[in-house]
mmCIF file of C-alpha atoms in Angstrom:
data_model
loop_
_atom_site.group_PDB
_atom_site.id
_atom_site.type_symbol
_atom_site.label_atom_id
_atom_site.label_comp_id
_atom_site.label_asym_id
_atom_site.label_seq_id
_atom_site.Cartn_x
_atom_site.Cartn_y
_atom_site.Cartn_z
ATOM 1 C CA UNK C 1 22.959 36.496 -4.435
ATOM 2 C CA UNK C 2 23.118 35.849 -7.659
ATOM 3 C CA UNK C 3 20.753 33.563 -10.294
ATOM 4 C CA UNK C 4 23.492 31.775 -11.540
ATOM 5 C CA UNK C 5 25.056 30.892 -8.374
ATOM 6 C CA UNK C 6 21.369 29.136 -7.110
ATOM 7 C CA UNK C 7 21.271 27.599 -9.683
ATOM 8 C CA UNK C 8 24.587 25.759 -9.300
ATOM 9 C CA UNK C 9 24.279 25.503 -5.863
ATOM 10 C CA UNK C 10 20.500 23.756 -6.417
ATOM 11 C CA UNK C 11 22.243 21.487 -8.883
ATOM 12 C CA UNK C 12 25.405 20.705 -6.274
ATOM 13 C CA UNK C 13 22.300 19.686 -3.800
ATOM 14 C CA UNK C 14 20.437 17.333 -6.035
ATOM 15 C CA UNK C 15 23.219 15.726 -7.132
ATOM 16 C CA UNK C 16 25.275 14.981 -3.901
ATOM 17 C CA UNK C 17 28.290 15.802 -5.643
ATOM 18 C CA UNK C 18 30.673 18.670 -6.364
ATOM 19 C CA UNK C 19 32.063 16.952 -9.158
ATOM 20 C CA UNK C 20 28.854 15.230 -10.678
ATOM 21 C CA UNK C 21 27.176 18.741 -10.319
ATOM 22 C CA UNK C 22 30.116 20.119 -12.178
ATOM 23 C CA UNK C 23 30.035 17.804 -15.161
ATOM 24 C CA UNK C 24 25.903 18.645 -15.157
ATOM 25 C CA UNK C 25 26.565 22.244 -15.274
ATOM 26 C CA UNK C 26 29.631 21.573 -17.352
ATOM 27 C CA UNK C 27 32.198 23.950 -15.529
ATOM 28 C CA UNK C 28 35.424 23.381 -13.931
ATOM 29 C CA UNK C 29 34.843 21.609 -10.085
ATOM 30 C CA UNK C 30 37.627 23.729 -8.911
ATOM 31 C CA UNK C 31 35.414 27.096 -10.311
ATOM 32 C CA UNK C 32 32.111 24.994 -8.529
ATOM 33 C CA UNK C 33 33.595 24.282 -5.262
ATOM 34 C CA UNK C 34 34.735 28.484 -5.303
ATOM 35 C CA UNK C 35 30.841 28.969 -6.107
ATOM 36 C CA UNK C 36 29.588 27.228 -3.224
ATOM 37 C CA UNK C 37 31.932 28.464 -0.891
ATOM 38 C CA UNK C 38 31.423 32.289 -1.980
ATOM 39 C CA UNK C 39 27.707 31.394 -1.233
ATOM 40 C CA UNK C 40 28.807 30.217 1.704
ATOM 41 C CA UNK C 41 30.400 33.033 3.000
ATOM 42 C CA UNK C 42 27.610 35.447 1.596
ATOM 43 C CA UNK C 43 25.049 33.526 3.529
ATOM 44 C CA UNK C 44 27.061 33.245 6.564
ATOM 45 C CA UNK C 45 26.592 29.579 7.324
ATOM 46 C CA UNK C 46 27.608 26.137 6.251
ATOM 47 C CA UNK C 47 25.107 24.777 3.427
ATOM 48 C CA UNK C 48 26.865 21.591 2.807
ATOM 49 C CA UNK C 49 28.384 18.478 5.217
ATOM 50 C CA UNK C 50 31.223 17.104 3.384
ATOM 51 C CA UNK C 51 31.446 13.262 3.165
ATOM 52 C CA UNK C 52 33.781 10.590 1.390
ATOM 53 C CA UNK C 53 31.563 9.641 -1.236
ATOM 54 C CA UNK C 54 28.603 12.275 -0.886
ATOM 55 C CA UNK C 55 27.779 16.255 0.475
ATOM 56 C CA UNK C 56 24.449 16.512 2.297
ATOM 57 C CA UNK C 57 22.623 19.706 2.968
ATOM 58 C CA UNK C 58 23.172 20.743 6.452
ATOM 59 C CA UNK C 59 20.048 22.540 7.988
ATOM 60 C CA UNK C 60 20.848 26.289 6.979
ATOM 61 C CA UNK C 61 21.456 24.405 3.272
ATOM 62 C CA UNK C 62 17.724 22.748 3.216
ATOM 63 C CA UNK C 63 16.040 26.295 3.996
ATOM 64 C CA UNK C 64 18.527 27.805 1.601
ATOM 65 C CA UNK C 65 17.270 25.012 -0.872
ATOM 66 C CA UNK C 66 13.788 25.370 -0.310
ATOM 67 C CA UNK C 67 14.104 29.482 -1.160
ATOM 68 C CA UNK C 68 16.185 29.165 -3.976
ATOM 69 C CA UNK C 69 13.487 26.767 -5.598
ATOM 70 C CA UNK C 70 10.804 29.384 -5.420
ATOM 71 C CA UNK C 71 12.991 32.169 -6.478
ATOM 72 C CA UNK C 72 14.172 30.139 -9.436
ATOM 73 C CA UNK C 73 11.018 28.823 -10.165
ATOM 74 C CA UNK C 74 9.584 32.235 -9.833
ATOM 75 C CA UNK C 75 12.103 34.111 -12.355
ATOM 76 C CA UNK C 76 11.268 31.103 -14.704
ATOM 77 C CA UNK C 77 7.712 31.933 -14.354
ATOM 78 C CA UNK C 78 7.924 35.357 -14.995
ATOM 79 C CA UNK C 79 10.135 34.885 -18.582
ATOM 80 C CA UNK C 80 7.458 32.545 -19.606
ATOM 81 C CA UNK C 81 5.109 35.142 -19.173
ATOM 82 C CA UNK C 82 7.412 37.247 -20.990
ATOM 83 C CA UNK C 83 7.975 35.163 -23.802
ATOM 84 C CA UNK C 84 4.931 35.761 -25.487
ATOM 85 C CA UNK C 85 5.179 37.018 -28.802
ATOM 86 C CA UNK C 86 2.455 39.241 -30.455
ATOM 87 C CA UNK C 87 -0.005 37.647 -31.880
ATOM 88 C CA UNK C 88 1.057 34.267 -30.369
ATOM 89 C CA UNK C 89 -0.777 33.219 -26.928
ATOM 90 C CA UNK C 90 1.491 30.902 -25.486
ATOM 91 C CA UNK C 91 2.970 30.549 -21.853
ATOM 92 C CA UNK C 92 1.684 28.551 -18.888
ATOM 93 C CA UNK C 93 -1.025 28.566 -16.434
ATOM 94 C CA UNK C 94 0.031 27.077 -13.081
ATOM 95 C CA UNK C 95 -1.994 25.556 -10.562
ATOM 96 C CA UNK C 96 -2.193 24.141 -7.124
ATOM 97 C CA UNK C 97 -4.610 21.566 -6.353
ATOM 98 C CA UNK C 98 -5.298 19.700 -3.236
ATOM 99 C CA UNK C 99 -7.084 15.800 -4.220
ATOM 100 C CA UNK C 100 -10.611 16.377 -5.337
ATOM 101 C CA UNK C 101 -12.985 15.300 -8.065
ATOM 102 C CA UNK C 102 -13.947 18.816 -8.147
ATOM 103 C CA UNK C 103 -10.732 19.752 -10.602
ATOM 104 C CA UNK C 104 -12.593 17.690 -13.474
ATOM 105 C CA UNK C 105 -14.249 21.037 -13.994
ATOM 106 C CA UNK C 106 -10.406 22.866 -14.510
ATOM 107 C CA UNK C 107 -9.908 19.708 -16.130
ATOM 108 C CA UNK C 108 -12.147 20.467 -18.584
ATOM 109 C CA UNK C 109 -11.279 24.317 -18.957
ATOM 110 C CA UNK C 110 -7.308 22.952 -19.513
ATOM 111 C CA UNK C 111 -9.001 20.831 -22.444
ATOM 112 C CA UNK C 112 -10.863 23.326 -23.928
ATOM 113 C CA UNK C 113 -8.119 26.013 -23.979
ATOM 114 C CA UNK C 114 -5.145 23.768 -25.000
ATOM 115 C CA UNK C 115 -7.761 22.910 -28.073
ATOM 116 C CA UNK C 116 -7.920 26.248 -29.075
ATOM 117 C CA UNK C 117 -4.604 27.735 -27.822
ATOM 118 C CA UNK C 118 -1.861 24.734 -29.011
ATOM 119 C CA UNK C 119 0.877 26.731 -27.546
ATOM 120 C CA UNK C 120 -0.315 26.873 -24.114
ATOM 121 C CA UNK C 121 1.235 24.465 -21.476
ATOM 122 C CA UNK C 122 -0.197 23.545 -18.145
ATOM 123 C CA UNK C 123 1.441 22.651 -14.324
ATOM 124 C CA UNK C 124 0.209 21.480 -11.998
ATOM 125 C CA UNK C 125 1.199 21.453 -8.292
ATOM 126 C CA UNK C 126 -0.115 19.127 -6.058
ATOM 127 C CA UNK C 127 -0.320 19.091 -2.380
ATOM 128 C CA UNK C 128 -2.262 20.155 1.102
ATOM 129 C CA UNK C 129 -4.156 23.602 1.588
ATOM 130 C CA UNK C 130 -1.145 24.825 3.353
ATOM 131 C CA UNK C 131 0.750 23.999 0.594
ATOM 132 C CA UNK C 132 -1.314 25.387 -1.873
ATOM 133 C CA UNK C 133 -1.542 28.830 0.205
ATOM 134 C CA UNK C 134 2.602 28.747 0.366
ATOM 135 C CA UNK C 135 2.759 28.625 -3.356
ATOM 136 C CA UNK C 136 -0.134 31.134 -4.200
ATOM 137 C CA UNK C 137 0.871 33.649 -1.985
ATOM 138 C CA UNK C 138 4.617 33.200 -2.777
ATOM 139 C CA UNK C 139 3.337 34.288 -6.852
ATOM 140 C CA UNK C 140 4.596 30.726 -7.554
ATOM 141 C CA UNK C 141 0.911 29.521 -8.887
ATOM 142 C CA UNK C 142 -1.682 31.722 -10.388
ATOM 143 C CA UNK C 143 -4.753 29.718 -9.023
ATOM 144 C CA UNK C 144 -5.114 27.400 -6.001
ATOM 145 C CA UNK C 145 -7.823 24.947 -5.183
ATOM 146 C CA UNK C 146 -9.181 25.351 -1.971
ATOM 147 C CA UNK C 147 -11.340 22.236 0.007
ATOM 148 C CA UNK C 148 -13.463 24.703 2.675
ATOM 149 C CA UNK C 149 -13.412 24.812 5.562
ATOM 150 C CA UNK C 150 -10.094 26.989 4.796
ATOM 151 C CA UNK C 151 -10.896 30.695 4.798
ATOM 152 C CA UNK C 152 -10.784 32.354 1.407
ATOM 153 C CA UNK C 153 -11.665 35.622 2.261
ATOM 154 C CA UNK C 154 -7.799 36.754 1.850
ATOM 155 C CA UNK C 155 -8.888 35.646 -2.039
ATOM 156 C CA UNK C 156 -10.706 36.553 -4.947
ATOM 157 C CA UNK C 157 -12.552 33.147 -5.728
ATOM 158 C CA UNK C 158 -15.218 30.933 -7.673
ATOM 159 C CA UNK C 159 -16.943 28.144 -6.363
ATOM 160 C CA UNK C 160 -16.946 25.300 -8.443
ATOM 161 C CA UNK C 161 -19.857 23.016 -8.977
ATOM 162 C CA UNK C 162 -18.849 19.924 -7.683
ATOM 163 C CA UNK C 163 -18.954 19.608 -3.890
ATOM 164 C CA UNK C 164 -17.005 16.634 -2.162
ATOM 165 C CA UNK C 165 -18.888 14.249 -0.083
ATOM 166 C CA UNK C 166 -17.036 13.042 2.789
ATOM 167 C CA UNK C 167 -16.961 9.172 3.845
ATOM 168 C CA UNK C 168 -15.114 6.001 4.780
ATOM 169 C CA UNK C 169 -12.550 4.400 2.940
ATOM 170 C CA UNK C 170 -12.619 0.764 3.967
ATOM 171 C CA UNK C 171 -11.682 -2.545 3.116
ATOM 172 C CA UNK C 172 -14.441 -4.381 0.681
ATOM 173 C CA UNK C 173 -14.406 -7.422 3.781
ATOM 174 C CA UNK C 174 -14.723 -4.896 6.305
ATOM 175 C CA UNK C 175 -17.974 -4.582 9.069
ATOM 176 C CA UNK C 176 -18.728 -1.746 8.246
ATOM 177 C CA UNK C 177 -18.841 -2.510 4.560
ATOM 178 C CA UNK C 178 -22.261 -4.014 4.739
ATOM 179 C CA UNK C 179 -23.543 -0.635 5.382
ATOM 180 C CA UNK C 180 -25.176 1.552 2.836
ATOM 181 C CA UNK C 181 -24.024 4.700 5.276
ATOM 182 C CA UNK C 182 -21.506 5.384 7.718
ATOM 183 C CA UNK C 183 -23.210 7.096 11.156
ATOM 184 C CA UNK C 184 -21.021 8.397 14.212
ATOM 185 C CA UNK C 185 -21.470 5.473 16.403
ATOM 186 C CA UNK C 186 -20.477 3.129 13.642
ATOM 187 C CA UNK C 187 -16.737 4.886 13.784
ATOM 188 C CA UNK C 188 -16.227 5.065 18.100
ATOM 189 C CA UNK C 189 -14.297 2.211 18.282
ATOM 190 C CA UNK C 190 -12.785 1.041 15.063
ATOM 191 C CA UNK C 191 -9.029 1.982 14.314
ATOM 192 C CA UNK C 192 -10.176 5.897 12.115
ATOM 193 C CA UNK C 193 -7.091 7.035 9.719
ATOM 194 C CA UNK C 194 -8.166 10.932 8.795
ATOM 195 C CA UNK C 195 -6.445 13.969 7.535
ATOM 196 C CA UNK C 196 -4.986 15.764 9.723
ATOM 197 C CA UNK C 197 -6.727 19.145 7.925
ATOM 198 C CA UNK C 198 -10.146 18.094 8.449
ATOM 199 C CA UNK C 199 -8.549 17.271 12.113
ATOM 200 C CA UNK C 200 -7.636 20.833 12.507
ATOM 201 C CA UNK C 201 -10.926 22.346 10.610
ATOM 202 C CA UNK C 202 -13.688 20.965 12.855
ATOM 203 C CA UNK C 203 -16.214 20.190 10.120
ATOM 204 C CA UNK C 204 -15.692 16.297 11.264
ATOM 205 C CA UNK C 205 -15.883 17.298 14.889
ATOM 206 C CA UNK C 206 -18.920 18.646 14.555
ATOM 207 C CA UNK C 207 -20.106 16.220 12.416
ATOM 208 C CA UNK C 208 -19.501 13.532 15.664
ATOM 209 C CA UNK C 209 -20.659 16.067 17.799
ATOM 210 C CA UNK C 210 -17.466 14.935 20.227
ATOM 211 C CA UNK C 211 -14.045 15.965 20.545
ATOM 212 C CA UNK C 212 -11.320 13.830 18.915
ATOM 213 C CA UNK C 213 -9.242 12.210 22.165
ATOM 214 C CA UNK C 214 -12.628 10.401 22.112
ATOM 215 C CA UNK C 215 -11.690 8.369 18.843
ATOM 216 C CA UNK C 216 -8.956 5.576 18.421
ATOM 217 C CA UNK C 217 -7.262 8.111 15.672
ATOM 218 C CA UNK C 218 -4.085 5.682 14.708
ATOM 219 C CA UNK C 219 -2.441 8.029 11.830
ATOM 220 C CA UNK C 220 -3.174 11.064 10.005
ATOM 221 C CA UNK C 221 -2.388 11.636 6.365
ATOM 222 C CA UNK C 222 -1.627 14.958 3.963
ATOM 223 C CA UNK C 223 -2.763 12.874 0.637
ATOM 224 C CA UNK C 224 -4.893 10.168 0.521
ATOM 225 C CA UNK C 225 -2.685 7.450 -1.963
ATOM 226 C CA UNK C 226 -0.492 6.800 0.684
ATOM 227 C CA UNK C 227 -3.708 6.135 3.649
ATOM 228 C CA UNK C 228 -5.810 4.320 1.285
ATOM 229 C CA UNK C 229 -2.048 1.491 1.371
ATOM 230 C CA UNK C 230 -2.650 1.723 5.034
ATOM 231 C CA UNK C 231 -6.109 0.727 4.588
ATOM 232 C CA UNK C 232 -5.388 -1.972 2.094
ATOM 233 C CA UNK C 233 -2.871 -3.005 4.561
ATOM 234 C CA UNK C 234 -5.806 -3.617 7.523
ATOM 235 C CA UNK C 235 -5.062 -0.819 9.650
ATOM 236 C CA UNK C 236 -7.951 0.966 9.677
ATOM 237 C CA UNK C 237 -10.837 2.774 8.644
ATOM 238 C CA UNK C 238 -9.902 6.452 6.333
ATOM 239 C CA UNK C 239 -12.233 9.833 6.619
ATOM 240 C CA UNK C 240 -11.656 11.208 3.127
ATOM 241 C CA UNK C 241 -13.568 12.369 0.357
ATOM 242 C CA UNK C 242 -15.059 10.578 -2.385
ATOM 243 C CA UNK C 243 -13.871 9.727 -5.915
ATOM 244 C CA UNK C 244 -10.697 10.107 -5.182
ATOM 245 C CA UNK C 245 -9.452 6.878 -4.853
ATOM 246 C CA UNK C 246 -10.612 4.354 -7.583
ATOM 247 C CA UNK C 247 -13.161 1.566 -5.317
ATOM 248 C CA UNK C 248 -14.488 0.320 -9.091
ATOM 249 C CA UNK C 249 -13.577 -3.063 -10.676
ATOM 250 C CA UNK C 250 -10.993 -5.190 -9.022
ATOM 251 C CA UNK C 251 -10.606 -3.014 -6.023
ATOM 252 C CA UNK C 252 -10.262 -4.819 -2.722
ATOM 253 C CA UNK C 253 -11.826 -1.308 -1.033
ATOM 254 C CA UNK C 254 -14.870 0.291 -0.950
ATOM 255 C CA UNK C 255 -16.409 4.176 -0.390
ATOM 256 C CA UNK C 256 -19.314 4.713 2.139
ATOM 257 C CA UNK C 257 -20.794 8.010 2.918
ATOM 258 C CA UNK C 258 -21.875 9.376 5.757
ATOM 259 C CA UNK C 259 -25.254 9.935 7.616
ATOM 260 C CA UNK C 260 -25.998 12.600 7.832
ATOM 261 C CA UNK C 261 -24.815 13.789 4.586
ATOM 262 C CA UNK C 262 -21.303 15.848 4.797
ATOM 263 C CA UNK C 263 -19.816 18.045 2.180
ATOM 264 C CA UNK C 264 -17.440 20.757 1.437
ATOM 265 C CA UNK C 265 -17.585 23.531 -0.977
ATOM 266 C CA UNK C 266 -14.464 23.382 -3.576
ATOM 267 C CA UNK C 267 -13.093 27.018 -4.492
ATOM 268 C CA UNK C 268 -10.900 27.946 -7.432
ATOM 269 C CA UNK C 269 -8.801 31.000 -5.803
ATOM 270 C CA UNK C 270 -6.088 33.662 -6.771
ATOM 271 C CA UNK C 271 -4.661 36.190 -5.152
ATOM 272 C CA UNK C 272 -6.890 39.996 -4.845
ATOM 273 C CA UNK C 273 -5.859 42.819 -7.341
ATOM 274 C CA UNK C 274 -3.345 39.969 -9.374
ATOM 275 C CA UNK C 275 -2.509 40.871 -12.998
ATOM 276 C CA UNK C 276 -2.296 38.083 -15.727
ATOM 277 C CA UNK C 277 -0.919 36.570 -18.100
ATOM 278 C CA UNK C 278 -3.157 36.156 -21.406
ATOM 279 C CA UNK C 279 -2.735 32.317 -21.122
ATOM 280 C CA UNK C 280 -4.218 32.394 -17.356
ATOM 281 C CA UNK C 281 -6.839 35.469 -17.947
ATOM 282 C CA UNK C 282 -8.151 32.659 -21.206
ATOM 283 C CA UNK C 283 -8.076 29.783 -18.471
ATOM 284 C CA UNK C 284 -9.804 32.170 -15.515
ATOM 285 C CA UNK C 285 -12.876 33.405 -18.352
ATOM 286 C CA UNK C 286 -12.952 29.780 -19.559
ATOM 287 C CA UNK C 287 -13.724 28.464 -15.790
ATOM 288 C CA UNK C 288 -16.339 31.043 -15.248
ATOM 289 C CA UNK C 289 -18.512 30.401 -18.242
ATOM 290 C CA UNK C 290 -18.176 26.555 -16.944
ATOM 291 C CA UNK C 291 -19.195 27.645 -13.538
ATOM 292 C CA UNK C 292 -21.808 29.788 -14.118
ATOM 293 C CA UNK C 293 -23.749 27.972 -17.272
#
């Protein structure tokens, strides 16, 4: 399976079109359509459901996607790395984050380092723990950051110094908003919008020392942007960490924490026994001085 052909076949899938891929990749359709159907028969299965005015991928085509991303984002990765001349640090440091205000920290690290180092570039990937595990694991991101409970034993890590406090996102006319604090009882029988990771973790269970069925849970969310619309919206109350979505100024919502106090430890993790690249060695030693001063 060759780079090349991935790469046209990745290009065929984003743009719905043998001969709009074509005119991207600037070869013949008749030498494109050949491509795909060589992949085709390499693969053993149909990647592609051929309509009048658009191809979709069929389900053997959105797996074939999904690898073909990572392996050419991997090869990419590993010829920036590459690249570096001597005497020149330059390359990228990639990173996958989950939402949390404890990245200001790497946030400051990417500052200081792109200060000193011009020629150093940054990504960053975010998404869920799982996600962020995928990635890591998969070589596709040098460092991961990791919301606990999630077990990062499988890692070499460093806890940063910021923990997240957990709490309700609500509307500022809410009930509840009148509160200084959020307890358990306050939460048994208003509509409750939480992540489905802290469903899964059990810090929150324990924290309302009662199982789940016993809550009127009416969605779960991955990221919080798209729960704290559903909260704008009236449709309930969100579990979620604080500082993540703006409540300042004009903001018709509002943060309150909860009592007892609940936090989680923030990790900065990479895989065990992984060698660097210059650029992400610099950004590692720069984030341990921050952590540890």
């Amino acid at each position: 399976m060759e780079l090349r052909i991935l790469r046209s076949f990745l290009t065929v899938a984003r743009e719905q079109s043998i001969s709009g891929a074509a005119k991207v990749l600037h070869i013949s359709q008749p030498s494109l359509s050949r491509q795909i159907m060589d992949l085709e028969e390499e693969v053993g299965a149909k990647l592609f459901e051929r309509g009048n005015r658009k191809i979709t991928l069929t389900e053997h085509g959105l797996l074939l996607r999904k690898r073909a991303e990572q392996i050419v984002d991997l090869v990419w990765k590993t010829q920036d790395e590459l690249a570096s001349g001597e005497g020149t640090v330059s390359g990228t440091v990639r990173i996958g984050a989950g939402e949390t205000q404890a990245f200001r920290t790497l946030a400051g690290a990417v500052h200081d380092l792109a200060g000193e180092y011009p020629d150093i570039r940054f990504q960053v990937f975010s998404g869920n723990a799982e996600d962020v595990m995928e990635r890591l694991d998969k070589g596709l991101v040098d460092f991961g950051v990791l919301i606990e409970p999630y077990d990062v034993s499988k890692y070499d890590y460093i806890g940063l110094p910021i923990p997240d406090v957990w709490g309700v996102l609500m509307r500022s006319d809410s009930p509840l908003a009148a509160l200084d604090a959020i307890q358990a009882e306050d939460l048994r029988n208003v509509p409750l919008i939480c992540s489905r990771q802290a469903l899964e973790g059990g810090q929150l269970s324990s924290w309302f020392k009662a199982d789940y069925s016993k809550l009127n849970l009416v969605a779960s969310y991955n990221l919080l942007f798209n729960a704290s619309l559903l909260v704008e919206a009236g449709i309930g109350y969100a579990l979620c960490l604080d500082n993540i979505v703006n409540t300042a100024g004009g903001s018709n919502l509002c943060f309150r924490p909860l009592k007892p106090a609940l936090q989680s430890q923030v990790n900065l993790v990479w895989k065990k026994h992984q060698m660097f690249s210059k650029p992400s060695e610099l950004f590692l030693n720069l984030v341990r001085r921050k952590t540890t001063t």
